[in-house]
Short mmCIF file of C-alpha atoms in Angstrom, two decimals:
data_model
loop_
_atom_site.label_atom_id
_atom_site.label_comp_id
_atom_site.label_asym_id
_atom_site.label_seq_id
_atom_site.Cartn_x
_atom_site.Cartn_y
_atom_site.Cartn_z
CA MET A 1 -2.34 25.57 -9.49
CA THR A 2 -4.16 25.22 -12.75
CA GLY A 3 -6.80 22.64 -11.76
CA ARG A 4 -6.02 20.79 -15.01
CA SER A 5 -4.89 17.18 -15.65
CA ARG A 6 -1.43 16.44 -17.10
CA ILE A 7 -1.20 14.35 -20.22
CA GLY A 8 2.46 13.85 -20.17
CA GLN A 9 4.05 17.23 -20.26
CA THR A 10 0.88 18.85 -21.72
CA LEU A 11 -1.96 20.45 -19.73
CA GLY A 12 -5.38 18.84 -19.95
CA ALA A 13 -8.65 20.56 -20.89
CA GLU A 14 -9.34 24.03 -19.43
CA SER A 15 -13.02 23.59 -19.34
CA GLY A 16 -15.41 20.73 -18.46
CA THR A 17 -16.98 19.27 -15.33
CA ARG A 18 -15.45 20.96 -12.36
CA PHE A 19 -15.11 19.98 -8.61
CA ARG A 20 -13.35 21.45 -5.60
CA ALA A 21 -11.53 20.10 -2.65
CA TRP A 22 -13.10 20.31 0.77
CA ASP A 23 -11.44 21.60 3.88
CA PRO A 24 -12.67 19.14 6.58
CA ALA A 25 -11.53 21.21 9.54
CA ARG A 26 -13.38 24.42 8.47
CA GLY A 27 -16.18 22.76 6.46
CA VAL A 28 -15.61 24.90 3.28
CA ALA A 29 -14.72 24.27 -0.34
CA ILE A 30 -11.21 25.26 -1.41
CA GLU A 31 -10.13 27.08 -4.52
CA PRO A 32 -9.28 26.51 -7.33
CA ALA A 33 -11.77 24.31 -9.11
CA PHE A 34 -10.38 21.24 -10.86
CA VAL A 35 -11.53 19.97 -14.27
CA SER A 36 -12.41 16.26 -14.54
CA ALA A 37 -10.62 14.45 -17.25
CA THR A 38 -12.50 13.14 -20.26
CA ASP A 39 -12.43 9.74 -22.01
CA SER A 40 -10.44 11.37 -24.75
CA GLU A 41 -7.81 12.45 -22.25
CA VAL A 42 -7.57 8.89 -20.87
CA GLU A 43 -7.10 7.73 -24.38
CA ARG A 44 -4.35 10.38 -25.07
CA ALA A 45 -2.57 9.56 -21.80
CA ALA A 46 -2.71 5.87 -22.38
CA ALA A 47 -1.44 6.18 -25.95
CA LEU A 48 1.38 8.44 -24.74
CA ALA A 49 2.32 5.97 -21.97
CA GLU A 50 2.34 3.08 -24.42
CA ALA A 51 4.64 4.99 -26.75
CA ALA A 52 6.99 5.95 -23.89
CA ALA A 53 7.02 2.33 -22.57
CA ALA A 54 9.49 1.08 -25.25
CA GLU A 55 12.10 3.79 -24.57
CA TYR A 56 11.70 3.74 -20.82
CA ARG A 57 11.91 -0.05 -20.45
CA ALA A 58 15.27 0.21 -22.30
CA ALA A 59 16.56 2.85 -19.94
CA SER A 60 19.34 1.70 -17.61
CA GLY A 61 18.91 1.29 -13.89
CA ALA A 62 21.19 4.30 -13.47
CA ALA A 63 18.92 6.49 -15.61
CA ARG A 64 15.85 5.32 -13.78
CA GLY A 65 17.50 6.07 -10.45
CA ALA A 66 18.57 9.41 -11.59
CA PHE A 67 14.83 10.14 -12.36
CA LEU A 68 13.64 8.94 -9.04
CA ARG A 69 16.29 11.00 -7.22
CA ALA A 70 15.23 14.10 -9.11
CA CYS A 71 11.60 13.37 -8.19
CA ALA A 72 12.60 13.28 -4.50
CA GLU A 73 14.58 16.56 -4.84
CA ARG A 74 11.79 18.40 -6.43
CA LEU A 75 9.22 17.16 -4.08
CA GLU A 76 11.40 18.51 -1.18
CA ALA A 77 11.88 21.84 -3.00
CA ARG A 78 8.05 22.17 -2.96
CA GLY A 79 7.80 20.89 0.61
CA ASP A 80 6.25 24.03 2.22
CA ALA A 81 3.63 24.35 -0.49
CA LEU A 82 2.81 20.56 -0.40
CA VAL A 83 2.51 20.47 3.36
CA ALA A 84 0.29 23.61 3.47
CA ARG A 85 -2.12 22.43 0.72
CA ALA A 86 -2.18 18.87 2.12
CA GLY A 87 -3.09 20.34 5.51
CA GLN A 88 -5.94 22.21 3.99
CA GLU A 89 -7.31 19.29 2.12
CA THR A 90 -6.96 16.54 4.81
CA ALA A 91 -6.82 18.43 8.17
CA LEU A 92 -3.83 16.28 9.04
CA PRO A 93 -1.37 18.15 11.29
CA GLU A 94 1.78 19.76 9.90
CA PRO A 95 4.26 17.40 11.87
CA ARG A 96 2.52 14.29 10.44
CA LEU A 97 2.60 15.76 6.89
CA ARG A 98 6.30 16.83 7.20
CA GLY A 99 7.05 13.21 8.24
CA GLU A 100 5.11 11.91 5.42
CA LEU A 101 6.93 14.09 2.94
CA ARG A 102 10.24 12.72 4.26
CA ARG A 103 9.05 9.25 3.88
CA THR A 104 7.93 9.87 0.30
CA ALA A 105 11.21 11.31 -0.67
CA ASN A 106 13.22 8.60 1.15
CA GLN A 107 11.18 5.81 -0.52
CA LEU A 108 11.82 7.41 -3.95
CA ARG A 109 15.56 7.29 -3.08
CA LEU A 110 15.28 3.72 -1.79
CA PHE A 111 13.90 2.64 -5.16
CA ALA A 112 16.43 4.74 -7.00
CA ALA A 113 19.22 2.75 -5.23
CA LEU A 114 17.43 -0.51 -5.97
CA ALA A 115 17.20 0.31 -9.69
CA GLU A 116 20.80 1.53 -9.77
CA GLU A 117 22.29 -1.56 -8.13
CA GLY A 118 20.17 -3.87 -10.46
CA SER A 119 20.26 -7.22 -8.87
CA TRP A 120 16.51 -7.10 -8.13
CA VAL A 121 15.90 -8.42 -11.74
CA ASP A 122 16.81 -11.93 -10.54
CA ALA A 123 19.01 -12.69 -13.54
CA ARG A 124 19.57 -16.42 -14.21
CA ILE A 125 21.80 -18.06 -16.69
CA ASP A 126 21.97 -21.84 -17.48
CA ARG A 127 24.67 -22.22 -20.08
CA SER A 128 24.35 -24.59 -23.00
CA HIS A 129 25.59 -28.18 -22.73
CA PRO A 130 26.60 -30.05 -25.90
CA ALA A 131 24.72 -33.14 -26.86
CA GLN A 132 26.05 -36.29 -25.00
CA GLU A 133 25.27 -40.01 -25.43
CA ASN A 134 21.66 -40.56 -24.88
CA GLN A 135 21.15 -36.93 -23.97
CA PRO A 136 20.09 -34.05 -26.23
CA ARG A 137 21.84 -30.70 -26.31
CA ARG A 138 20.69 -28.33 -23.63
CA PRO A 139 19.97 -24.86 -24.93
CA ASP A 140 21.44 -21.68 -23.47
CA LEU A 141 18.76 -20.34 -21.21
CA ARG A 142 18.75 -16.72 -19.68
CA SER A 143 15.95 -15.00 -17.79
CA CYS A 144 15.31 -11.93 -15.80
CA LEU A 145 12.45 -9.73 -14.69
CA ARG A 146 11.34 -7.12 -17.36
CA PRO A 147 8.75 -4.25 -17.01
CA LEU A 148 5.05 -4.98 -17.59
CA GLY A 149 4.18 -1.70 -19.31
CA PRO A 150 1.99 1.24 -18.41
CA VAL A 151 0.72 1.19 -14.81
CA ALA A 152 -2.45 2.86 -13.46
CA VAL A 153 -2.06 4.09 -9.91
CA PHE A 154 -4.87 5.30 -7.71
CA GLY A 155 -4.17 7.92 -5.00
CA ALA A 156 -5.23 7.06 -1.44
CA SER A 157 -7.35 9.31 0.77
CA ASN A 158 -5.38 8.84 4.05
CA PHE A 159 -1.88 9.44 2.76
CA PRO A 160 -1.87 12.41 0.40
CA LEU A 161 1.86 12.02 -0.20
CA ALA A 162 3.25 8.57 0.61
CA PHE A 163 0.38 6.60 -1.06
CA SER A 164 -0.59 8.97 -3.68
CA VAL A 165 0.85 10.72 -6.77
CA ALA A 166 4.56 10.17 -5.81
CA GLY A 167 3.92 7.37 -3.41
CA GLY A 168 5.16 3.86 -3.23
CA ASP A 169 3.15 2.45 -6.16
CA THR A 170 4.41 5.16 -8.43
CA ALA A 171 7.99 4.82 -7.23
CA SER A 172 8.17 0.97 -7.55
CA ALA A 173 6.46 1.00 -10.96
CA LEU A 174 8.89 3.70 -12.28
CA ALA A 175 11.91 1.90 -10.80
CA ALA A 176 10.88 -1.32 -12.61
CA GLY A 177 10.74 0.65 -15.93
CA ASN A 178 6.94 1.29 -16.39
CA PRO A 179 5.26 4.48 -17.31
CA VAL A 180 2.64 5.50 -14.73
CA ILE A 181 -0.70 7.27 -15.02
CA VAL A 182 -2.13 8.45 -11.70
CA LYS A 183 -5.79 8.92 -11.04
CA ALA A 184 -5.68 11.61 -8.29
CA HIS A 185 -7.80 11.24 -5.32
CA PRO A 186 -10.56 13.89 -5.37
CA ALA A 187 -10.09 14.63 -1.71
CA HIS A 188 -6.69 16.21 -2.25
CA PRO A 189 -6.40 17.39 -5.85
CA GLY A 190 -4.29 20.44 -5.14
CA THR A 191 -1.64 18.29 -3.21
CA SER A 192 -1.76 15.89 -6.24
CA GLU A 193 -1.17 18.66 -8.77
CA LEU A 194 1.83 20.05 -6.84
CA ALA A 195 3.33 16.48 -6.56
CA ALA A 196 2.72 15.85 -10.34
CA GLU A 197 4.51 18.99 -11.26
CA ALA A 198 7.51 17.88 -9.22
CA ILE A 199 7.55 14.62 -11.12
CA LEU A 200 7.13 16.08 -14.51
CA GLU A 201 9.90 18.64 -13.82
CA ALA A 202 12.16 15.74 -12.82
CA ALA A 203 11.18 13.84 -16.03
CA ARG A 204 12.25 16.76 -18.10
CA ALA A 205 15.51 17.32 -16.30
CA SER A 206 16.30 13.54 -16.45
CA GLY A 207 15.44 13.18 -20.13
CA ALA A 208 12.74 10.66 -19.41
CA PRO A 209 10.37 10.19 -22.37
CA ASP A 210 7.23 12.27 -22.58
CA GLY A 211 4.36 10.16 -21.29
CA VAL A 212 6.39 8.35 -18.63
CA PHE A 213 3.98 10.05 -16.18
CA SER A 214 0.46 11.57 -16.41
CA LEU A 215 -2.08 12.76 -13.85
CA LEU A 216 -5.81 12.57 -14.35
CA PHE A 217 -8.47 14.36 -12.23
CA ASP A 218 -11.98 13.18 -11.56
CA SER A 219 -14.47 13.68 -8.76
CA GLY A 220 -16.21 10.33 -9.43
CA VAL A 221 -15.26 6.82 -10.52
CA GLU A 222 -15.74 6.97 -14.31
CA ILE A 223 -12.21 8.03 -15.31
CA GLY A 224 -10.59 5.48 -13.04
CA ALA A 225 -12.78 2.75 -14.56
CA ALA A 226 -12.01 3.91 -18.11
CA LEU A 227 -8.27 3.76 -17.20
CA VAL A 228 -8.48 0.15 -15.81
CA ARG A 229 -10.35 -0.93 -18.93
CA HIS A 230 -7.92 0.65 -21.42
CA PRO A 231 -5.93 -2.09 -23.29
CA ALA A 232 -2.61 -0.14 -22.86
CA ILE A 233 -2.71 -0.41 -19.09
CA ARG A 234 -0.83 -3.51 -17.92
CA ALA A 235 -1.30 -3.37 -14.11
CA VAL A 236 -3.18 -1.43 -11.45
CA GLY A 237 -1.92 -0.23 -7.94
CA PHE A 238 -4.62 0.80 -5.51
CA THR A 239 -4.99 1.64 -1.83
CA GLY A 240 -8.51 2.15 -0.37
CA SER A 241 -11.73 0.50 0.61
CA LEU A 242 -12.57 -3.19 0.02
CA ALA A 243 -15.63 -2.12 -2.01
CA ALA A 244 -13.62 0.13 -4.36
CA GLY A 245 -10.71 -2.29 -4.65
CA ARG A 246 -13.11 -5.18 -5.49
CA ARG A 247 -14.71 -3.07 -8.20
CA LEU A 248 -11.41 -2.49 -9.88
CA MET A 249 -10.43 -6.18 -9.59
CA ASP A 250 -13.66 -7.15 -11.27
CA LEU A 251 -13.18 -4.58 -14.05
CA ALA A 252 -9.65 -5.82 -14.70
CA ALA A 253 -10.77 -9.43 -14.69
CA ALA A 254 -13.60 -8.60 -17.16
CA ARG A 255 -11.16 -7.18 -19.81
CA ALA A 256 -10.48 -9.21 -22.98
CA GLU A 257 -7.02 -9.53 -21.68
CA PRO A 258 -7.24 -9.41 -17.85
CA ILE A 259 -4.52 -7.55 -15.91
CA PRO A 260 -3.41 -7.79 -12.26
CA VAL A 261 -4.81 -5.37 -9.76
CA PHE A 262 -2.58 -4.94 -6.66
CA ALA A 263 -5.10 -3.54 -4.24
CA GLU A 264 -4.44 -2.97 -0.50
CA MET A 265 -7.94 -2.87 1.06
CA GLY A 266 -9.56 -3.48 4.43
CA SER A 267 -8.01 -4.86 7.62
CA VAL A 268 -8.95 -4.89 11.30
CA ASN A 269 -5.42 -5.83 12.36
CA PRO A 270 -6.31 -8.12 15.33
CA VAL A 271 -4.44 -7.78 18.57
CA PHE A 272 -4.28 -10.83 20.89
CA VAL A 273 -3.43 -10.01 24.50
CA LEU A 274 -2.33 -13.24 26.30
CA PRO A 275 -2.73 -13.80 30.01
CA GLU A 276 0.75 -13.42 31.47
CA ALA A 277 1.46 -10.22 29.49
CA LEU A 278 -1.92 -8.75 30.56
CA ALA A 279 -1.10 -9.52 34.22
CA GLU A 280 2.43 -8.04 33.97
CA ARG A 281 1.80 -4.83 32.04
CA GLY A 282 -1.92 -4.27 31.56
CA ALA A 283 -1.80 -0.43 32.10
CA ALA A 284 1.05 0.02 29.61
CA LEU A 285 -0.85 -2.13 27.02
CA ALA A 286 -4.00 0.02 27.49
CA ALA A 287 -1.96 3.17 26.90
CA GLY A 288 -0.23 1.71 23.83
CA LEU A 289 -3.35 0.41 22.29
CA HIS A 290 -5.20 3.71 22.78
CA ALA A 291 -2.36 5.60 21.08
CA SER A 292 -2.25 3.19 18.27
CA ALA A 293 -5.91 3.13 17.64
CA THR A 294 -6.32 6.95 17.78
CA LEU A 295 -3.13 7.81 15.80
CA GLY A 296 -4.27 9.92 12.74
CA ALA A 297 -7.85 9.73 14.12
CA GLY A 298 -7.84 5.93 13.48
CA GLN A 299 -7.39 6.47 9.65
CA PHE A 300 -4.50 4.12 9.20
CA CYS A 301 -4.92 0.86 7.25
CA THR A 302 -2.88 -0.76 10.12
CA LYS A 303 -5.11 0.66 12.93
CA PRO A 304 -5.81 -2.12 15.56
CA GLY A 305 -9.62 -2.64 15.27
CA LEU A 306 -10.09 -5.92 17.19
CA VAL A 307 -8.45 -6.63 20.54
CA PHE A 308 -8.81 -10.20 21.94
CA LEU A 309 -8.59 -10.14 25.72
CA PRO A 310 -8.95 -12.82 28.40
CA GLY A 311 -12.51 -12.73 29.72
CA ALA A 312 -12.07 -12.89 33.48
CA GLY A 313 -9.79 -11.72 36.22
CA THR A 314 -8.70 -8.45 37.89
CA ALA A 315 -5.98 -7.87 35.23
CA ALA A 316 -8.69 -7.82 32.42
CA THR A 317 -10.93 -5.55 34.48
CA SER A 318 -8.14 -3.08 35.28
CA PHE A 319 -7.01 -2.99 31.59
CA THR A 320 -10.50 -2.35 30.33
CA ARG A 321 -11.06 0.32 32.89
CA GLU A 322 -7.86 2.08 31.92
CA LEU A 323 -8.55 1.84 28.21
CA ALA A 324 -12.10 3.18 28.63
CA GLN A 325 -10.87 6.17 30.64
CA ARG A 326 -8.43 7.00 27.86
CA ILE A 327 -11.05 6.63 25.16
CA GLN A 328 -13.54 8.79 27.19
CA THR A 329 -11.22 11.74 27.37
CA THR A 330 -9.86 11.62 23.70
CA PRO A 331 -10.54 14.91 21.88
CA PRO A 332 -13.11 14.86 19.05
CA ALA A 333 -11.56 13.74 15.75
CA THR A 334 -11.58 15.39 12.35
CA LEU A 335 -11.75 12.87 9.60
CA LEU A 336 -10.38 13.15 6.09
CA THR A 337 -13.59 13.70 4.08
CA ARG A 338 -17.28 14.22 4.67
CA GLY A 339 -17.94 10.76 3.20
CA ILE A 340 -15.54 9.06 5.58
CA ALA A 341 -16.98 10.95 8.60
CA GLU A 342 -20.56 10.06 7.65
CA ALA A 343 -19.67 6.36 7.16
CA TYR A 344 -17.80 6.24 10.49
CA CYS A 345 -20.64 7.86 12.54
CA ARG A 346 -23.15 5.53 10.86
CA GLY A 347 -20.89 2.58 11.69
CA VAL A 348 -20.58 3.51 15.33
CA ASP A 349 -24.32 3.95 15.67
CA GLU A 350 -24.99 0.57 14.01
CA ARG A 351 -22.45 -1.17 16.27
CA ALA A 352 -23.89 0.47 19.37
CA GLY A 353 -27.32 -0.82 18.49
CA HIS A 354 -26.18 -4.33 17.76
CA ALA A 355 -27.50 -7.03 20.04
CA GLY A 356 -24.73 -8.35 22.16
CA VAL A 357 -22.45 -5.35 21.83
CA GLU A 358 -21.73 -3.21 24.78
CA LEU A 359 -20.60 0.39 24.37
CA LEU A 360 -17.96 0.87 27.11
CA ALA A 361 -16.75 4.46 26.39
CA LYS A 362 -17.36 7.22 23.95
CA SER A 363 -15.55 10.55 23.64
CA ALA A 364 -17.07 13.89 22.86
CA ALA A 365 -18.97 14.49 19.54
CA PRO A 366 -19.24 15.14 16.69
CA ILE A 367 -16.65 12.51 15.69
CA SER A 368 -16.29 10.36 18.78
CA THR A 369 -13.69 7.75 19.70
CA ALA A 370 -15.59 4.68 20.75
CA LEU A 371 -14.78 1.45 22.66
CA PHE A 372 -17.13 -1.55 22.22
CA GLN A 373 -17.02 -5.00 23.79
CA VAL A 374 -18.44 -8.31 22.81
CA SER A 375 -17.88 -11.95 23.65
CA SER A 376 -16.11 -14.27 21.26
CA ALA A 377 -19.40 -16.15 20.79
CA THR A 378 -21.14 -12.95 19.76
CA LEU A 379 -18.47 -12.19 17.25
CA ALA A 380 -18.56 -15.70 15.86
CA ALA A 381 -22.47 -15.33 15.30
CA ASN A 382 -21.95 -11.92 13.73
CA PRO A 383 -19.17 -11.85 11.10
CA LYS A 384 -20.09 -8.30 10.06
CA LEU A 385 -18.52 -7.13 13.40
CA GLU A 386 -15.18 -8.24 12.02
CA GLU A 387 -15.36 -5.69 9.18
CA GLU A 388 -13.18 -2.61 9.23
CA LEU A 389 -14.68 0.52 10.80
CA PHE A 390 -12.43 3.22 9.37
CA GLY A 391 -11.85 5.76 12.14
CA PRO A 392 -11.06 5.80 15.86
CA ALA A 393 -13.13 2.87 17.15
CA LEU A 394 -12.02 -0.35 18.99
CA LEU A 395 -13.82 -3.59 19.65
CA LEU A 396 -12.78 -5.67 22.58
CA VAL A 397 -13.43 -9.40 22.26
CA ARG A 398 -13.46 -11.38 25.42
CA TYR A 399 -12.41 -14.97 25.15
CA GLY A 400 -12.58 -17.67 27.86
CA ASP A 401 -9.54 -19.80 27.27
CA GLU A 402 -6.67 -20.51 24.79
CA ARG A 403 -8.87 -22.80 22.73
CA GLU A 404 -11.49 -20.11 22.35
CA ALA A 405 -8.79 -17.54 21.24
CA LEU A 406 -7.48 -20.04 18.76
CA GLU A 407 -11.04 -20.65 17.36
CA ALA A 408 -11.64 -16.89 17.04
CA ALA A 409 -8.38 -16.44 15.18
CA ARG A 410 -9.27 -19.25 12.84
CA ARG A 411 -12.53 -17.46 11.77
CA LEU A 412 -10.74 -14.23 10.90
CA PRO A 413 -10.31 -13.26 7.27
CA GLY A 414 -6.97 -12.12 5.86
CA GLN A 415 -5.26 -9.15 7.48
CA LEU A 416 -2.39 -6.72 6.97
CA THR A 417 -1.16 -7.34 10.49
CA ALA A 418 -1.80 -9.53 13.50
CA THR A 419 -0.27 -8.63 16.92
CA LEU A 420 0.61 -10.79 19.95
CA HIS A 421 1.20 -9.20 23.36
CA ALA A 422 2.73 -12.10 25.33
CA THR A 423 5.53 -13.37 27.45
CA GLU A 424 7.80 -16.13 26.34
CA THR A 425 5.74 -18.54 28.35
CA ASP A 426 2.52 -17.19 26.70
CA LEU A 427 4.07 -17.72 23.24
CA ARG A 428 5.22 -21.31 23.99
CA ARG A 429 1.80 -22.17 25.42
CA ASN A 430 0.04 -20.69 22.35
CA ALA A 431 2.32 -22.04 19.63
CA GLY A 432 -0.86 -23.04 17.63
CA LEU A 433 -2.15 -19.57 17.73
CA VAL A 434 1.18 -18.10 16.50
CA ALA A 435 1.31 -20.60 13.66
CA LEU A 436 -2.26 -19.81 12.65
CA LEU A 437 -1.75 -16.00 12.60
CA GLU A 438 1.06 -16.49 10.20
CA THR A 439 -1.43 -17.75 7.69
CA LYS A 440 -3.76 -14.85 8.33
CA ALA A 441 -1.50 -11.77 8.02
CA GLY A 442 1.30 -10.27 6.11
CA ARG A 443 3.08 -8.99 9.15
CA LEU A 444 3.18 -10.66 12.61
CA ILE A 445 4.06 -8.31 15.42
CA VAL A 446 5.16 -9.40 18.87
CA ASN A 447 4.86 -7.03 21.77
CA GLY A 448 4.45 -3.95 19.57
CA TYR A 449 1.75 -2.00 17.65
CA PRO A 450 0.70 -2.27 14.04
CA THR A 451 0.52 1.43 13.15
CA GLY A 452 3.82 2.62 11.68
CA VAL A 453 5.10 0.80 8.55
CA GLU A 454 8.81 0.93 8.12
CA VAL A 455 9.90 1.50 4.46
CA SER A 456 12.65 -1.18 4.11
CA HIS A 457 13.84 -4.20 2.31
CA ALA A 458 12.24 -6.73 4.66
CA ILE A 459 8.93 -5.06 5.26
CA VAL A 460 5.68 -6.71 4.17
CA HIS A 461 2.59 -4.50 3.77
CA GLY A 462 0.07 -6.96 2.35
CA GLY A 463 -1.76 -10.09 3.33
CA PRO A 464 -4.41 -12.58 2.25
CA TYR A 465 -7.63 -11.38 0.86
CA PRO A 466 -9.49 -9.15 1.70
CA ALA A 467 -6.55 -7.32 3.16
CA THR A 468 -5.14 -7.33 -0.38
CA SER A 469 -5.91 -8.71 -3.78
CA ASP A 470 -2.66 -10.73 -3.90
CA SER A 471 -1.05 -12.02 -0.73
CA ARG A 472 2.31 -12.58 -2.51
CA ALA A 473 2.78 -8.83 -2.80
CA THR A 474 3.60 -5.81 -0.71
CA SER A 475 2.82 -2.24 -1.40
CA VAL A 476 5.63 -0.94 0.92
CA GLY A 477 9.26 -1.76 0.73
CA THR A 478 11.61 -2.87 -2.11
CA ARG A 479 9.71 -6.09 -2.67
CA ALA A 480 6.87 -3.83 -4.14
CA ILE A 481 8.87 -3.55 -7.37
CA PHE A 482 8.15 -7.30 -8.23
CA ARG A 483 4.42 -6.41 -8.69
CA PHE A 484 5.29 -4.59 -11.90
CA ALA A 485 7.66 -6.91 -13.67
CA ARG A 486 7.40 -10.32 -15.22
CA PRO A 487 10.02 -13.06 -16.01
CA VAL A 488 11.18 -13.41 -19.57
CA CYS A 489 13.48 -16.14 -20.75
CA TYR A 490 15.79 -15.90 -23.77
CA GLN A 491 16.75 -19.22 -25.43
CA ASP A 492 19.98 -19.38 -27.58
CA ALA A 493 19.71 -15.62 -28.10
CA PRO A 494 22.68 -13.79 -29.66
CA GLU A 495 24.47 -11.49 -27.18
CA PHE A 496 23.30 -8.21 -28.86
CA LEU A 497 19.69 -9.20 -28.26
CA LEU A 498 20.09 -9.78 -24.55
CA PRO A 499 19.38 -7.23 -21.89
CA GLN A 500 22.50 -5.93 -20.24
CA GLU A 501 21.74 -8.00 -17.16
CA LEU A 502 22.14 -11.27 -19.05
CA ARG A 503 25.18 -10.50 -21.28
CA ASP A 504 28.31 -12.58 -20.67
CA ALA A 505 30.54 -9.87 -19.31
CA ASN A 506 27.98 -8.79 -16.68
CA PRO A 507 28.54 -5.24 -17.42
CA LEU A 508 26.34 -3.94 -14.63
CA GLY A 509 28.16 -6.07 -12.01
CA ILE A 510 24.86 -7.48 -10.53
CA TRP A 511 24.37 -10.82 -8.71
CA ARG A 512 23.30 -13.51 -11.08
CA LEU A 513 22.50 -17.23 -10.61
CA VAL A 514 24.87 -18.92 -13.10
CA ASP A 515 24.46 -22.65 -13.52
CA GLY A 516 23.00 -22.69 -9.93
CA GLU A 517 25.68 -20.58 -8.23
CA TRP A 518 25.31 -16.94 -7.22
CA THR A 519 28.06 -14.74 -8.67
CA ARG A 520 28.94 -11.27 -9.82
CA ALA A 521 31.73 -12.60 -12.18
CA GLY A 522 31.36 -12.44 -15.86
CA LEU A 523 31.32 -15.54 -18.07
#
């Protein structure tokens, strides 16, 4: 590793402000030192991306697909090195990182297939009609989705591979035809450099233009802010905290020409346990919730943070006792960074000292798994308790009846997920709760657990604010590509000016909406 940014295929500065990654398991800095990018390097990377944008937007879906497949192959070829370095920088276990590497490569191939097939562009053709009595001529109208231009992507702390340099934001932006500049997360710069080298090697092998990808290092926030403000950047992809995502949103909105920020931020992923389900399988629910809340030391954006539970009865008592016993015996956690660990411990202490909050169980220090309990009335009076506590903590909320559960759900802000554990009778009896949760979350789960996000065509990993900045988008699955494209209509344009997707013969063989009918046929 060089510890230097990548401005397209060129190495960044060799000297400047330096920082090192931190091994959270051993509590030591890791070599080598990494050089923070400068404003001039942001300028160079943005200018190079802007120059590459015209050529890359004209590249065929087959060419983009070949590039993405090459990225996947080269990531896999560096698999041992990537997993070893990511393990040092995050303390995540090797099996988890091996699985994340597979997911990263597979989603690159998923977007490659999407680009190659091509129908995602939503091509629409309304053919011209000649002038008729009392009606003017209708022009020939043809539209499809076209790339936005250079995209800035911010690496995430909790997924050093799948939501970082070669993650879903990068894959979907490249599949749509946009150059990408990644601001590496300072917690795992070595992993980021190895992944960037794989992408740049794939770009060379695929003949992609220089500037289609760049990587910038920085231990702080200045370079990321400069990137968002740069006029060449046309959109932003971000996964992280609400505070950081909101700062990026505000920066982008304050530009002379505002741009969209697709930010996936905080979520407590409420779980509603309904009475019949609790009575039927309370012990199994306690085990499942414990496993979900402690998976990855509670550092998943889909970790269940609030569990709404009927307030009385032996089933609720047994469930709570079982869950508390499991929490009590959970091994101490190692969190991703010192900053995350400090914030989590501070949050646990604040919650334990809050009036009306009961600490039911706490595992061994220094990073303890914690189980708290409040009434729905206490939660209603203290909205701060609804905020995400990033790490292995759970808050049980006891509700009195179905009306109280419905009112508690109504007060919740936007979420990535909402979960119902229920029998069919529970669901029918609580149809209003089900309908309400649909308006609160991007994914509604029935008798399952929110951790684990399938990379597929139908998945939605998004939700109303503050879960994300735009509830119409997803950061996982093939729908993610729509974030980085916009519709363009061509009126009475000659054939040679049209994108391939809109030409009469349909040379790509994609699905198109022609005069209101879906077809693959040429005109």
